PDB file of C-alpha atoms in Angstrom:
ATOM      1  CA  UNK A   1     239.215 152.615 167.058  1.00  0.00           C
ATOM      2  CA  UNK A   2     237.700 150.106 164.964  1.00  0.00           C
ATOM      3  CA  UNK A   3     239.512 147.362 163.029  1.00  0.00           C
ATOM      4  CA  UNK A   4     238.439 147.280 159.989  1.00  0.00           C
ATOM      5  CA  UNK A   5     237.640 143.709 158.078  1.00  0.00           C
ATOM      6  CA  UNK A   6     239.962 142.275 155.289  1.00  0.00           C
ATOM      7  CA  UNK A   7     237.481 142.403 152.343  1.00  0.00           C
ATOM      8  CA  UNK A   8     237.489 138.806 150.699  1.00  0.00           C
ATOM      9  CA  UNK A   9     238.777 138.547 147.340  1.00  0.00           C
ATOM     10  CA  UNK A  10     236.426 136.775 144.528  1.00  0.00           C
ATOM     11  CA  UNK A  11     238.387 133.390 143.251  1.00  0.00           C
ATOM     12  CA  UNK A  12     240.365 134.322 139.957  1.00  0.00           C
ATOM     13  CA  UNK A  13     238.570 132.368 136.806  1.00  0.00           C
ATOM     14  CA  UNK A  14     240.738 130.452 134.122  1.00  0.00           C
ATOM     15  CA  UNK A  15     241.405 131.929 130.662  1.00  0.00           C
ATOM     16  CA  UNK A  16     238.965 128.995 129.557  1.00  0.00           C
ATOM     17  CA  UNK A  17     235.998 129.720 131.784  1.00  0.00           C
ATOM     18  CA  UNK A  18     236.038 133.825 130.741  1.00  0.00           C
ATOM     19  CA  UNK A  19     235.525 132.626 127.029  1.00  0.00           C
ATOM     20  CA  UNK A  20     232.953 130.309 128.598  1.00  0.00           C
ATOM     21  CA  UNK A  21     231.241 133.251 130.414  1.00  0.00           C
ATOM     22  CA  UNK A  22     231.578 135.334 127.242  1.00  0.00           C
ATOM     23  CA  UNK A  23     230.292 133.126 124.970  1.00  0.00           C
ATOM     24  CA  UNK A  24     227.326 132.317 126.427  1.00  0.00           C
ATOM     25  CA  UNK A  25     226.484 135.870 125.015  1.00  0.00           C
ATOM     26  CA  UNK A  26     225.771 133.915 121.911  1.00  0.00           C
ATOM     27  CA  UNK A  27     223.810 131.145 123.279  1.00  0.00           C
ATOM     28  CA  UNK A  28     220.799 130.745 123.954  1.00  0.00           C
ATOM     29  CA  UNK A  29     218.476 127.311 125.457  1.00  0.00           C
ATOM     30  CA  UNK A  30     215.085 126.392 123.351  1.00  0.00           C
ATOM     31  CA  UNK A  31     212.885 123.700 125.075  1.00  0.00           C
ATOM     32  CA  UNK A  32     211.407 121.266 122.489  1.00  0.00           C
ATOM     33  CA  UNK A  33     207.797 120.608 122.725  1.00  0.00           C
ATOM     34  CA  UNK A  34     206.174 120.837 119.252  1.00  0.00           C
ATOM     35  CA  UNK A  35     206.524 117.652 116.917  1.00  0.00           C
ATOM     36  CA  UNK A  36     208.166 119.456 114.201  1.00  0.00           C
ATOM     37  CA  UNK A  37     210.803 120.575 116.458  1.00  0.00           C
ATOM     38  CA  UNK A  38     211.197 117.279 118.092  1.00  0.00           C
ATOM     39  CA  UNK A  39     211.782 115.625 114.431  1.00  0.00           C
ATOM     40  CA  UNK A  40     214.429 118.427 113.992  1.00  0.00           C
ATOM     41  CA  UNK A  41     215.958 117.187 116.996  1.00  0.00           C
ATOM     42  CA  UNK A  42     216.007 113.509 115.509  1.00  0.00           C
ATOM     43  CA  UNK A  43     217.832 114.412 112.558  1.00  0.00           C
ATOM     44  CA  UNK A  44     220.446 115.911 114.483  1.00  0.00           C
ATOM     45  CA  UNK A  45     220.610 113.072 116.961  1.00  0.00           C
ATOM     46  CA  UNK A  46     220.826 110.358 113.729  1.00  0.00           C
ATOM     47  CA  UNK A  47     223.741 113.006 112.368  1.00  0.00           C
ATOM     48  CA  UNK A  48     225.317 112.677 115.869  1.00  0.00           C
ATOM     49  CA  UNK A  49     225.287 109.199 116.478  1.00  0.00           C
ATOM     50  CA  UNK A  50     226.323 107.862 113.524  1.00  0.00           C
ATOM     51  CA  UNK A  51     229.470 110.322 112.496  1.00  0.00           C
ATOM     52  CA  UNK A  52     230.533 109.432 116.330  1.00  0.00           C
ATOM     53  CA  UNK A  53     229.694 105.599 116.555  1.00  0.00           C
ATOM     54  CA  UNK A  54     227.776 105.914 119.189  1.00  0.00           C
ATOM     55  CA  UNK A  55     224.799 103.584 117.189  1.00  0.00           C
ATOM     56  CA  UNK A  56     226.271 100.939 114.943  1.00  0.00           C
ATOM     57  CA  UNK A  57     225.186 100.025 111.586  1.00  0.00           C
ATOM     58  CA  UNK A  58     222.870  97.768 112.685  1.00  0.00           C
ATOM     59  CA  UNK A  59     220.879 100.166 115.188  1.00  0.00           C
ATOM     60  CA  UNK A  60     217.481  98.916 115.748  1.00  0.00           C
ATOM     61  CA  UNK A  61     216.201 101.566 118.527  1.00  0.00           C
ATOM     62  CA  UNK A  62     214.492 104.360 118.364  1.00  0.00           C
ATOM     63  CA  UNK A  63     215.838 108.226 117.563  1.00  0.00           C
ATOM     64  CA  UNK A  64     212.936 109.453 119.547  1.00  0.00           C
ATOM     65  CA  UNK A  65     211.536 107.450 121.819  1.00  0.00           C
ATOM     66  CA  UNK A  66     208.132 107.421 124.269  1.00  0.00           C
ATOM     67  CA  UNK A  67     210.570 109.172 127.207  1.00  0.00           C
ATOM     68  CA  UNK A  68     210.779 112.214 124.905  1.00  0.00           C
ATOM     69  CA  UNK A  69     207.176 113.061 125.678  1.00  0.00           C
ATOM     70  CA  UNK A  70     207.295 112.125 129.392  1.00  0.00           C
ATOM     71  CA  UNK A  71     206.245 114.761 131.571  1.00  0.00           C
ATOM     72  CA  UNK A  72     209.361 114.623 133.713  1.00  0.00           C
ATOM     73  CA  UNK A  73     211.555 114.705 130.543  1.00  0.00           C
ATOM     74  CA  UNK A  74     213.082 118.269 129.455  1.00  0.00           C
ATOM     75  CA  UNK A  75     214.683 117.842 125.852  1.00  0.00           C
ATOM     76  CA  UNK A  76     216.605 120.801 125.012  1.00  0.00           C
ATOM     77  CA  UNK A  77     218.104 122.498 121.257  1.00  0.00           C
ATOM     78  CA  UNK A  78     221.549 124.755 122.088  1.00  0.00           C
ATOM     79  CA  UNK A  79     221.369 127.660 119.359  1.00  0.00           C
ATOM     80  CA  UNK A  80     224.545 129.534 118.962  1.00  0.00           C
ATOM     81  CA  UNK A  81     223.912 132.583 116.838  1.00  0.00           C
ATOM     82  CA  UNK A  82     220.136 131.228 116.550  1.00  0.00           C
ATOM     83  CA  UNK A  83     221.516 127.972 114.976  1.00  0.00           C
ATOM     84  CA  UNK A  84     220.995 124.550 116.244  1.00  0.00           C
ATOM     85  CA  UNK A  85     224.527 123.083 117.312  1.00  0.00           C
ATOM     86  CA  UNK A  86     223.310 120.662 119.872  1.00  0.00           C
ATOM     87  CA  UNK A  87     220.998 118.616 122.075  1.00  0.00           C
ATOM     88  CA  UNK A  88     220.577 116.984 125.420  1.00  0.00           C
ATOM     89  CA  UNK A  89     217.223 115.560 127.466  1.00  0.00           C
ATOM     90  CA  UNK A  90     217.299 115.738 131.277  1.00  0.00           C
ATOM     91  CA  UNK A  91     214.805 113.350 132.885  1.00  0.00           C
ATOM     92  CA  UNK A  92     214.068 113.844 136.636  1.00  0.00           C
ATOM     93  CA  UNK A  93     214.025 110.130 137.920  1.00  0.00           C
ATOM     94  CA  UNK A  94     212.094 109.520 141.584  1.00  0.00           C
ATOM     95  CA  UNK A  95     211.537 107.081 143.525  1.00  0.00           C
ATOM     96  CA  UNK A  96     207.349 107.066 142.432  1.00  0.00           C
ATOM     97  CA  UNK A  97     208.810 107.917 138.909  1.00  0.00           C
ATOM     98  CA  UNK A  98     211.533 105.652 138.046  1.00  0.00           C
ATOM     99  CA  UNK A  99     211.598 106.623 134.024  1.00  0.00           C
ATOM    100  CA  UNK A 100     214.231 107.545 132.242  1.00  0.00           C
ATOM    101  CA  UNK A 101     217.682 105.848 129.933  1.00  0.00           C
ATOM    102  CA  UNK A 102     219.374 105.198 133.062  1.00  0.00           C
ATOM    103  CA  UNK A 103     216.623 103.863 135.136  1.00  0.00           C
ATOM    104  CA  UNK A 104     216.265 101.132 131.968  1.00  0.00           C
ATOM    105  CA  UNK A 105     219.354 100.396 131.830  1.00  0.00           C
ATOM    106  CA  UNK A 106     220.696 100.012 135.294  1.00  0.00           C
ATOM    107  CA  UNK A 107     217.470  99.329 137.336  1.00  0.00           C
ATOM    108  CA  UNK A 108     219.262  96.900 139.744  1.00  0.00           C
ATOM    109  CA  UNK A 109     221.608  99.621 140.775  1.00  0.00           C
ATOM    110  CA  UNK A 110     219.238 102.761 140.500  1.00  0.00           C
ATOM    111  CA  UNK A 111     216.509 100.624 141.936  1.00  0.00           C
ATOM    112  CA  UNK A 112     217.755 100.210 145.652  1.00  0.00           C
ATOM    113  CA  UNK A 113     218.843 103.788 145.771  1.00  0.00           C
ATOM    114  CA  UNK A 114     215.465 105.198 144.633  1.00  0.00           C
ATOM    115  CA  UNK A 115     214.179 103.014 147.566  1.00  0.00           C
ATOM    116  CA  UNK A 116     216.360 105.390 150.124  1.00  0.00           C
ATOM    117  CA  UNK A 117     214.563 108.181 148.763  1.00  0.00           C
ATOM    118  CA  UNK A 118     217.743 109.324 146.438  1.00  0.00           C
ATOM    119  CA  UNK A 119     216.231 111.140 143.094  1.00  0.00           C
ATOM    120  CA  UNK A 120     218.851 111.915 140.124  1.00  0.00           C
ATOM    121  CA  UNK A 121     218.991 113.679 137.223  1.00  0.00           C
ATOM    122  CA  UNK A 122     219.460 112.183 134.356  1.00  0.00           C
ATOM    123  CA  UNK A 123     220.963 113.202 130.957  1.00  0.00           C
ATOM    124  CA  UNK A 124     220.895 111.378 127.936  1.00  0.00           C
ATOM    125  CA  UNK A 125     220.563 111.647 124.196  1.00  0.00           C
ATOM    126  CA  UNK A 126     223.506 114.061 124.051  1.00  0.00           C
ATOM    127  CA  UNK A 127     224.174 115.110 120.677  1.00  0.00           C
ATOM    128  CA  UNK A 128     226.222 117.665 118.781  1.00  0.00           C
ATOM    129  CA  UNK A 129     225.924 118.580 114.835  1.00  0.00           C
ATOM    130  CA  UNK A 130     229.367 117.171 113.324  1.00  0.00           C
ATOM    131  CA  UNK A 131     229.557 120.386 111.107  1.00  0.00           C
ATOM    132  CA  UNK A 132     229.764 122.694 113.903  1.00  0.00           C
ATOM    133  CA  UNK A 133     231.803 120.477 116.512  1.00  0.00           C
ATOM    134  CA  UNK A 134     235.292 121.854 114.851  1.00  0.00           C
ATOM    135  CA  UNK A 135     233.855 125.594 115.191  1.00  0.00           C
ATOM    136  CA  UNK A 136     232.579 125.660 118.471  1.00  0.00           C
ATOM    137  CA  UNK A 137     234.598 123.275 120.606  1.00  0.00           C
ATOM    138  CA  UNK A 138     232.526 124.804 123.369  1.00  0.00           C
ATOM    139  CA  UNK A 139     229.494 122.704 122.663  1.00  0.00           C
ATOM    140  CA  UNK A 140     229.748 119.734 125.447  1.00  0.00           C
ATOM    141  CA  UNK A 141     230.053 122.598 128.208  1.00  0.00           C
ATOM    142  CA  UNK A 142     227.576 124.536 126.821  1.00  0.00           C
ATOM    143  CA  UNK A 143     225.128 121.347 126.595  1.00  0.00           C
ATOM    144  CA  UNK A 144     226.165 119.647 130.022  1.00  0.00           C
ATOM    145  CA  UNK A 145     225.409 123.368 131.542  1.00  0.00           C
ATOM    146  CA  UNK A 146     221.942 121.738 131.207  1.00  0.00           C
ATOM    147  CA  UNK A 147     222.349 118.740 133.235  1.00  0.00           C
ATOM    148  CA  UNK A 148     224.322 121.466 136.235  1.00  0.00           C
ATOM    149  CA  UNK A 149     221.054 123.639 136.183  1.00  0.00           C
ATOM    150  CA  UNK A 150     219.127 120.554 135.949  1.00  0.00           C
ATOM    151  CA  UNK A 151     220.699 118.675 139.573  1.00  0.00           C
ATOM    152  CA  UNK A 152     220.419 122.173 141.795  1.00  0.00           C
ATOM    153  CA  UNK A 153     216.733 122.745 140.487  1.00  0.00           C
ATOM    154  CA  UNK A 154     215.470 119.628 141.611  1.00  0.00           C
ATOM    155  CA  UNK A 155     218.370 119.198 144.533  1.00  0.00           C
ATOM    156  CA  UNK A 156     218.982 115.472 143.160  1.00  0.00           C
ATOM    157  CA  UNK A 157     221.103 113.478 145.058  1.00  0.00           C
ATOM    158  CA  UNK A 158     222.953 112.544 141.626  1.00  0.00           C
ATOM    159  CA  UNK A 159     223.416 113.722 138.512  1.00  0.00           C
ATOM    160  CA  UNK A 160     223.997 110.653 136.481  1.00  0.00           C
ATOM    161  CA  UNK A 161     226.306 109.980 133.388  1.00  0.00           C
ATOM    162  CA  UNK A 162     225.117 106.483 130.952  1.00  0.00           C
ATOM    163  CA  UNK A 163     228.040 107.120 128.643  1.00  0.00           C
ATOM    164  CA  UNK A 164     230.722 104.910 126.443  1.00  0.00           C
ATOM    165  CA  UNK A 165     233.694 103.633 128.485  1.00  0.00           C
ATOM    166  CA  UNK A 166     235.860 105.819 126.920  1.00  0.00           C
ATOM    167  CA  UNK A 167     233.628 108.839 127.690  1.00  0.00           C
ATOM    168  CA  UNK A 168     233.590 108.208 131.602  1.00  0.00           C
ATOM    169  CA  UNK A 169     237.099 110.176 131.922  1.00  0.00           C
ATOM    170  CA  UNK A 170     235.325 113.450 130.843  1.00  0.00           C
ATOM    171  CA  UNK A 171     232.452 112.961 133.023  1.00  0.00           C
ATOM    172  CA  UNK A 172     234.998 112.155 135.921  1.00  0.00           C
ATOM    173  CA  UNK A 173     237.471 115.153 135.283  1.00  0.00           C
ATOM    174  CA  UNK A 174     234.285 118.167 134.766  1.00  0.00           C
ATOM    175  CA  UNK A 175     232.059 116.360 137.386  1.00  0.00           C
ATOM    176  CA  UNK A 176     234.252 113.911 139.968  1.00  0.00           C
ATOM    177  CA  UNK A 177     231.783 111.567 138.744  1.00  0.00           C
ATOM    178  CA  UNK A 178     232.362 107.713 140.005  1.00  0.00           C
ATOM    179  CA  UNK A 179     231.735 104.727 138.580  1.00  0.00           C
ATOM    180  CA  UNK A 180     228.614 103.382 139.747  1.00  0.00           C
ATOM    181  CA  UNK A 181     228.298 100.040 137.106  1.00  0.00           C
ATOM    182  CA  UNK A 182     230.476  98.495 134.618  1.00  0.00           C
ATOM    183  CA  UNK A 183     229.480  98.587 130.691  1.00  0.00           C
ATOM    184  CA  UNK A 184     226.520  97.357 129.473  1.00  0.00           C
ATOM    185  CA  UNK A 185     224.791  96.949 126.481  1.00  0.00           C
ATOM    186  CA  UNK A 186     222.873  99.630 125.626  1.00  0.00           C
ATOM    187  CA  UNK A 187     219.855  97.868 123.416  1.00  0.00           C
ATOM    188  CA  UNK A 188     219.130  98.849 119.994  1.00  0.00           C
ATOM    189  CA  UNK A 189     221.836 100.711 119.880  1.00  0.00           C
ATOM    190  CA  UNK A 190     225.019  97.922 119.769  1.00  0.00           C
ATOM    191  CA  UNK A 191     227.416  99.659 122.061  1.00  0.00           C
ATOM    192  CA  UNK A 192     227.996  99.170 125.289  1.00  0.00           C
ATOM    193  CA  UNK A 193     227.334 101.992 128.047  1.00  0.00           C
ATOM    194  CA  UNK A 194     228.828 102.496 131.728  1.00  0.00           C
ATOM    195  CA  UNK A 195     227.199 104.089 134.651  1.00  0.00           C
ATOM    196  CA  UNK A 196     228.653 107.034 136.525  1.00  0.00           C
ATOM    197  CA  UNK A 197     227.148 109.378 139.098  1.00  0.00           C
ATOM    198  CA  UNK A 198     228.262 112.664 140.460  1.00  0.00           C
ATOM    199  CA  UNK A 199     227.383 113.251 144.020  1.00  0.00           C
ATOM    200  CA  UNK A 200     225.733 116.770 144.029  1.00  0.00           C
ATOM    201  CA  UNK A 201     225.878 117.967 147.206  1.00  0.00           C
ATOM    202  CA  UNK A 202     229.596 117.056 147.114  1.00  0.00           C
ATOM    203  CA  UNK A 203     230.760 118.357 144.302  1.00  0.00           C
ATOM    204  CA  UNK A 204     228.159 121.131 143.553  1.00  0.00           C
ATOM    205  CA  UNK A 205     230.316 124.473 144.883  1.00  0.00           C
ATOM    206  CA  UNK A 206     233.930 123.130 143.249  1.00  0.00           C
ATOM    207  CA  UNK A 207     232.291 122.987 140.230  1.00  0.00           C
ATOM    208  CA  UNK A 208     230.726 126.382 140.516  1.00  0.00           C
ATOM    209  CA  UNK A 209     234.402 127.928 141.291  1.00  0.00           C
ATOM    210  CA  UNK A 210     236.025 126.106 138.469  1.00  0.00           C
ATOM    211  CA  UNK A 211     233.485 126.206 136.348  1.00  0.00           C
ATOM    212  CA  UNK A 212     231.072 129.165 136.790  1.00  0.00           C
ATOM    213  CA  UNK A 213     229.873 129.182 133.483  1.00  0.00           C
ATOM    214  CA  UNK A 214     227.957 126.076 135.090  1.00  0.00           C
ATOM    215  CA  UNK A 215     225.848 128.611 137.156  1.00  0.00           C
ATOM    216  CA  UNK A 216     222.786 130.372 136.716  1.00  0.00           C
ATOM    217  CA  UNK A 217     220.104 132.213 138.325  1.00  0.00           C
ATOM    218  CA  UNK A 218     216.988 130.855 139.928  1.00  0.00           C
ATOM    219  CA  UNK A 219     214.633 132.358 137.252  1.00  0.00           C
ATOM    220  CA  UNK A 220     216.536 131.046 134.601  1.00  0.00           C
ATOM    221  CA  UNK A 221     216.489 127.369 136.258  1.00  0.00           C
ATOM    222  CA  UNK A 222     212.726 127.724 136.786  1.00  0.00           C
ATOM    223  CA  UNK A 223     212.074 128.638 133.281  1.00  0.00           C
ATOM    224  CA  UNK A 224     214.179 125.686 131.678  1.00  0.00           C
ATOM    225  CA  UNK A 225     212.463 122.917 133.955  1.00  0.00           C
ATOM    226  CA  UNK A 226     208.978 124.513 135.043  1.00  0.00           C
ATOM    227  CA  UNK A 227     206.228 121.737 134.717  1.00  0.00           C
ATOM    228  CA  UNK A 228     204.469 123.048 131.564  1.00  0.00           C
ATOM    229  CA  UNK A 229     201.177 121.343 132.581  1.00  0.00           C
ATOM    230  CA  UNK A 230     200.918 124.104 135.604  1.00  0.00           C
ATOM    231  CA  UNK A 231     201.012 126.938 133.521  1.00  0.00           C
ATOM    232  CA  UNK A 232     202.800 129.158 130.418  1.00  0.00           C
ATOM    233  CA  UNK A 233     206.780 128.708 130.504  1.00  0.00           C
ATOM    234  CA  UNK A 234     208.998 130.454 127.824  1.00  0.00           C
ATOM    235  CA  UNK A 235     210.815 128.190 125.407  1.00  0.00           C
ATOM    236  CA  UNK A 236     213.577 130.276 125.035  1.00  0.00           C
ATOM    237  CA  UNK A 237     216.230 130.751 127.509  1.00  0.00           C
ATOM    238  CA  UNK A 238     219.308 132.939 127.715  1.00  0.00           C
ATOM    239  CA  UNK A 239     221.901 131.938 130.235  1.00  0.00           C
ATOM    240  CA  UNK A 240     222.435 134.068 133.453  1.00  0.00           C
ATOM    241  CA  UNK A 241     225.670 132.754 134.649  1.00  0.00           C
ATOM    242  CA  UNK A 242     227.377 135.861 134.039  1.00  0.00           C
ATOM    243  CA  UNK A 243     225.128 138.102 136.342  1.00  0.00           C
ATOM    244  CA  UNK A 244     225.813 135.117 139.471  1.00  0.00           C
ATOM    245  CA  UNK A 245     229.314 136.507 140.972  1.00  0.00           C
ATOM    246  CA  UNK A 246     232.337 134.678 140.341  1.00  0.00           C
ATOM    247  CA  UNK A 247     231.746 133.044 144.018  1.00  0.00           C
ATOM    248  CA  UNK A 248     229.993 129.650 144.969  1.00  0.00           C
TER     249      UNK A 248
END
């Protein structure tokens, strides 16, 4: 007589991340590459930054900057209900392409690591319209999904986090990212930024259970960060997570 198997039950999801995996119904992922859109993006970045203080009055950097237009830079618009709520740009940083925020910022830290062959994904210029924050308190999960997608496409060793001291905590509590370097200043800017990096391998599947909003499909991945000198990519992108399983 055969024993039959207990059948493994899929992890229960919070209350949270079933609105999460609902609204992404409503979302939907348009890489910037035209110079019109890329100006759109500045606007909202200048709107950002200054409502938030994270550029002081006396900001003397750039809103978009040469790294926009680097080939290993992916610079993203989140449209909810096909308007523009928010913004994020991943760079892939190498050890034969060390460009990137981070890589400026911190290269006496980065530097030895890209010199053990460690890569990481990097994302910066976060930014999220002030009229819309209130509305859709979703935004920093549905932007940050960006950066998740981002470390498992190119299997970085870390997905990195440049942010304010008093940002570091979120980082740390949605990631397990660790502090990596103190605050710094950030130039042009007139704030000072800290340097945290999530281990991906490590933390990769705990975030998928407790956050599997965070997941996604391998087409999906491979349109958002597909080099667009190799061939035609789509600009728009609609999030899979849902159609992934519940599982890691």
């Amino acid at each position: 007589m055969a024993v039959s198997q207990p059948v493994a039950k899929a992890p229960s999801i919070s209350n949270f991340a079933r609105h999460m995996l609902e609204f992404l119904d409503r979302v939907e992922y348009r890489r910037v590459i035209h110079a019109e859109d890329l100006e759109e993006i500045g606007r909202l970045r200048y709107r950002s930054y200054m409502t938030r203080n994270v550029m002081d009055d006396n900001f003397l950097g750039t809103i978009i900057d040469d790294v926009d237009r680097d080939h290993q830079a992916y610079v993203y618009g989140v449209y909810v209900d096909n308007i523009l709520v928010s913004t994020l740009r991943v760079h892939h940083i190498t050890a034969d392409h060390r460009i990137g925020t981070s890589a400026k910022l911190f290269p006496d830290i980065l530097g030895p690591m890209l010199d053990n062959n460690m890569s990481f994904v990097d994302p910066t210029r976060f930014a999220a319209d002030p009229a819309y924050l209130a509305e859709f308190p979703a935004i920093p999960y549905l932007t940050l999904r960006i950066a998740a997608m981002a470390s498992e496409y190119f299997n970085a060793s870390f997905c990195l986090a440049a942010v304010k001291p008093e940002h570091m905590a979120f980082y740390k509590r949605i990631f397990g990212s660790q502090m990596l370097a103190d605050p710094r200043d950030h130039e042009g800017y007139g704030i000072q930024v800290g340097l945290g990096a999530a281990a991906v391998s490590s933390i990769r599947d705990a975030v998928a259970v407790r956050f599997p909003f965070f997941k996604s499909q391998l087409h999906e991945r491979r349109n958002m960060f597909a080099d667009m000198r190799i061939g035609n990519v789509p600009l728009t992108i609609f999030p899979t997570a849902k159609y992934t399983g519940l599982g890691v």
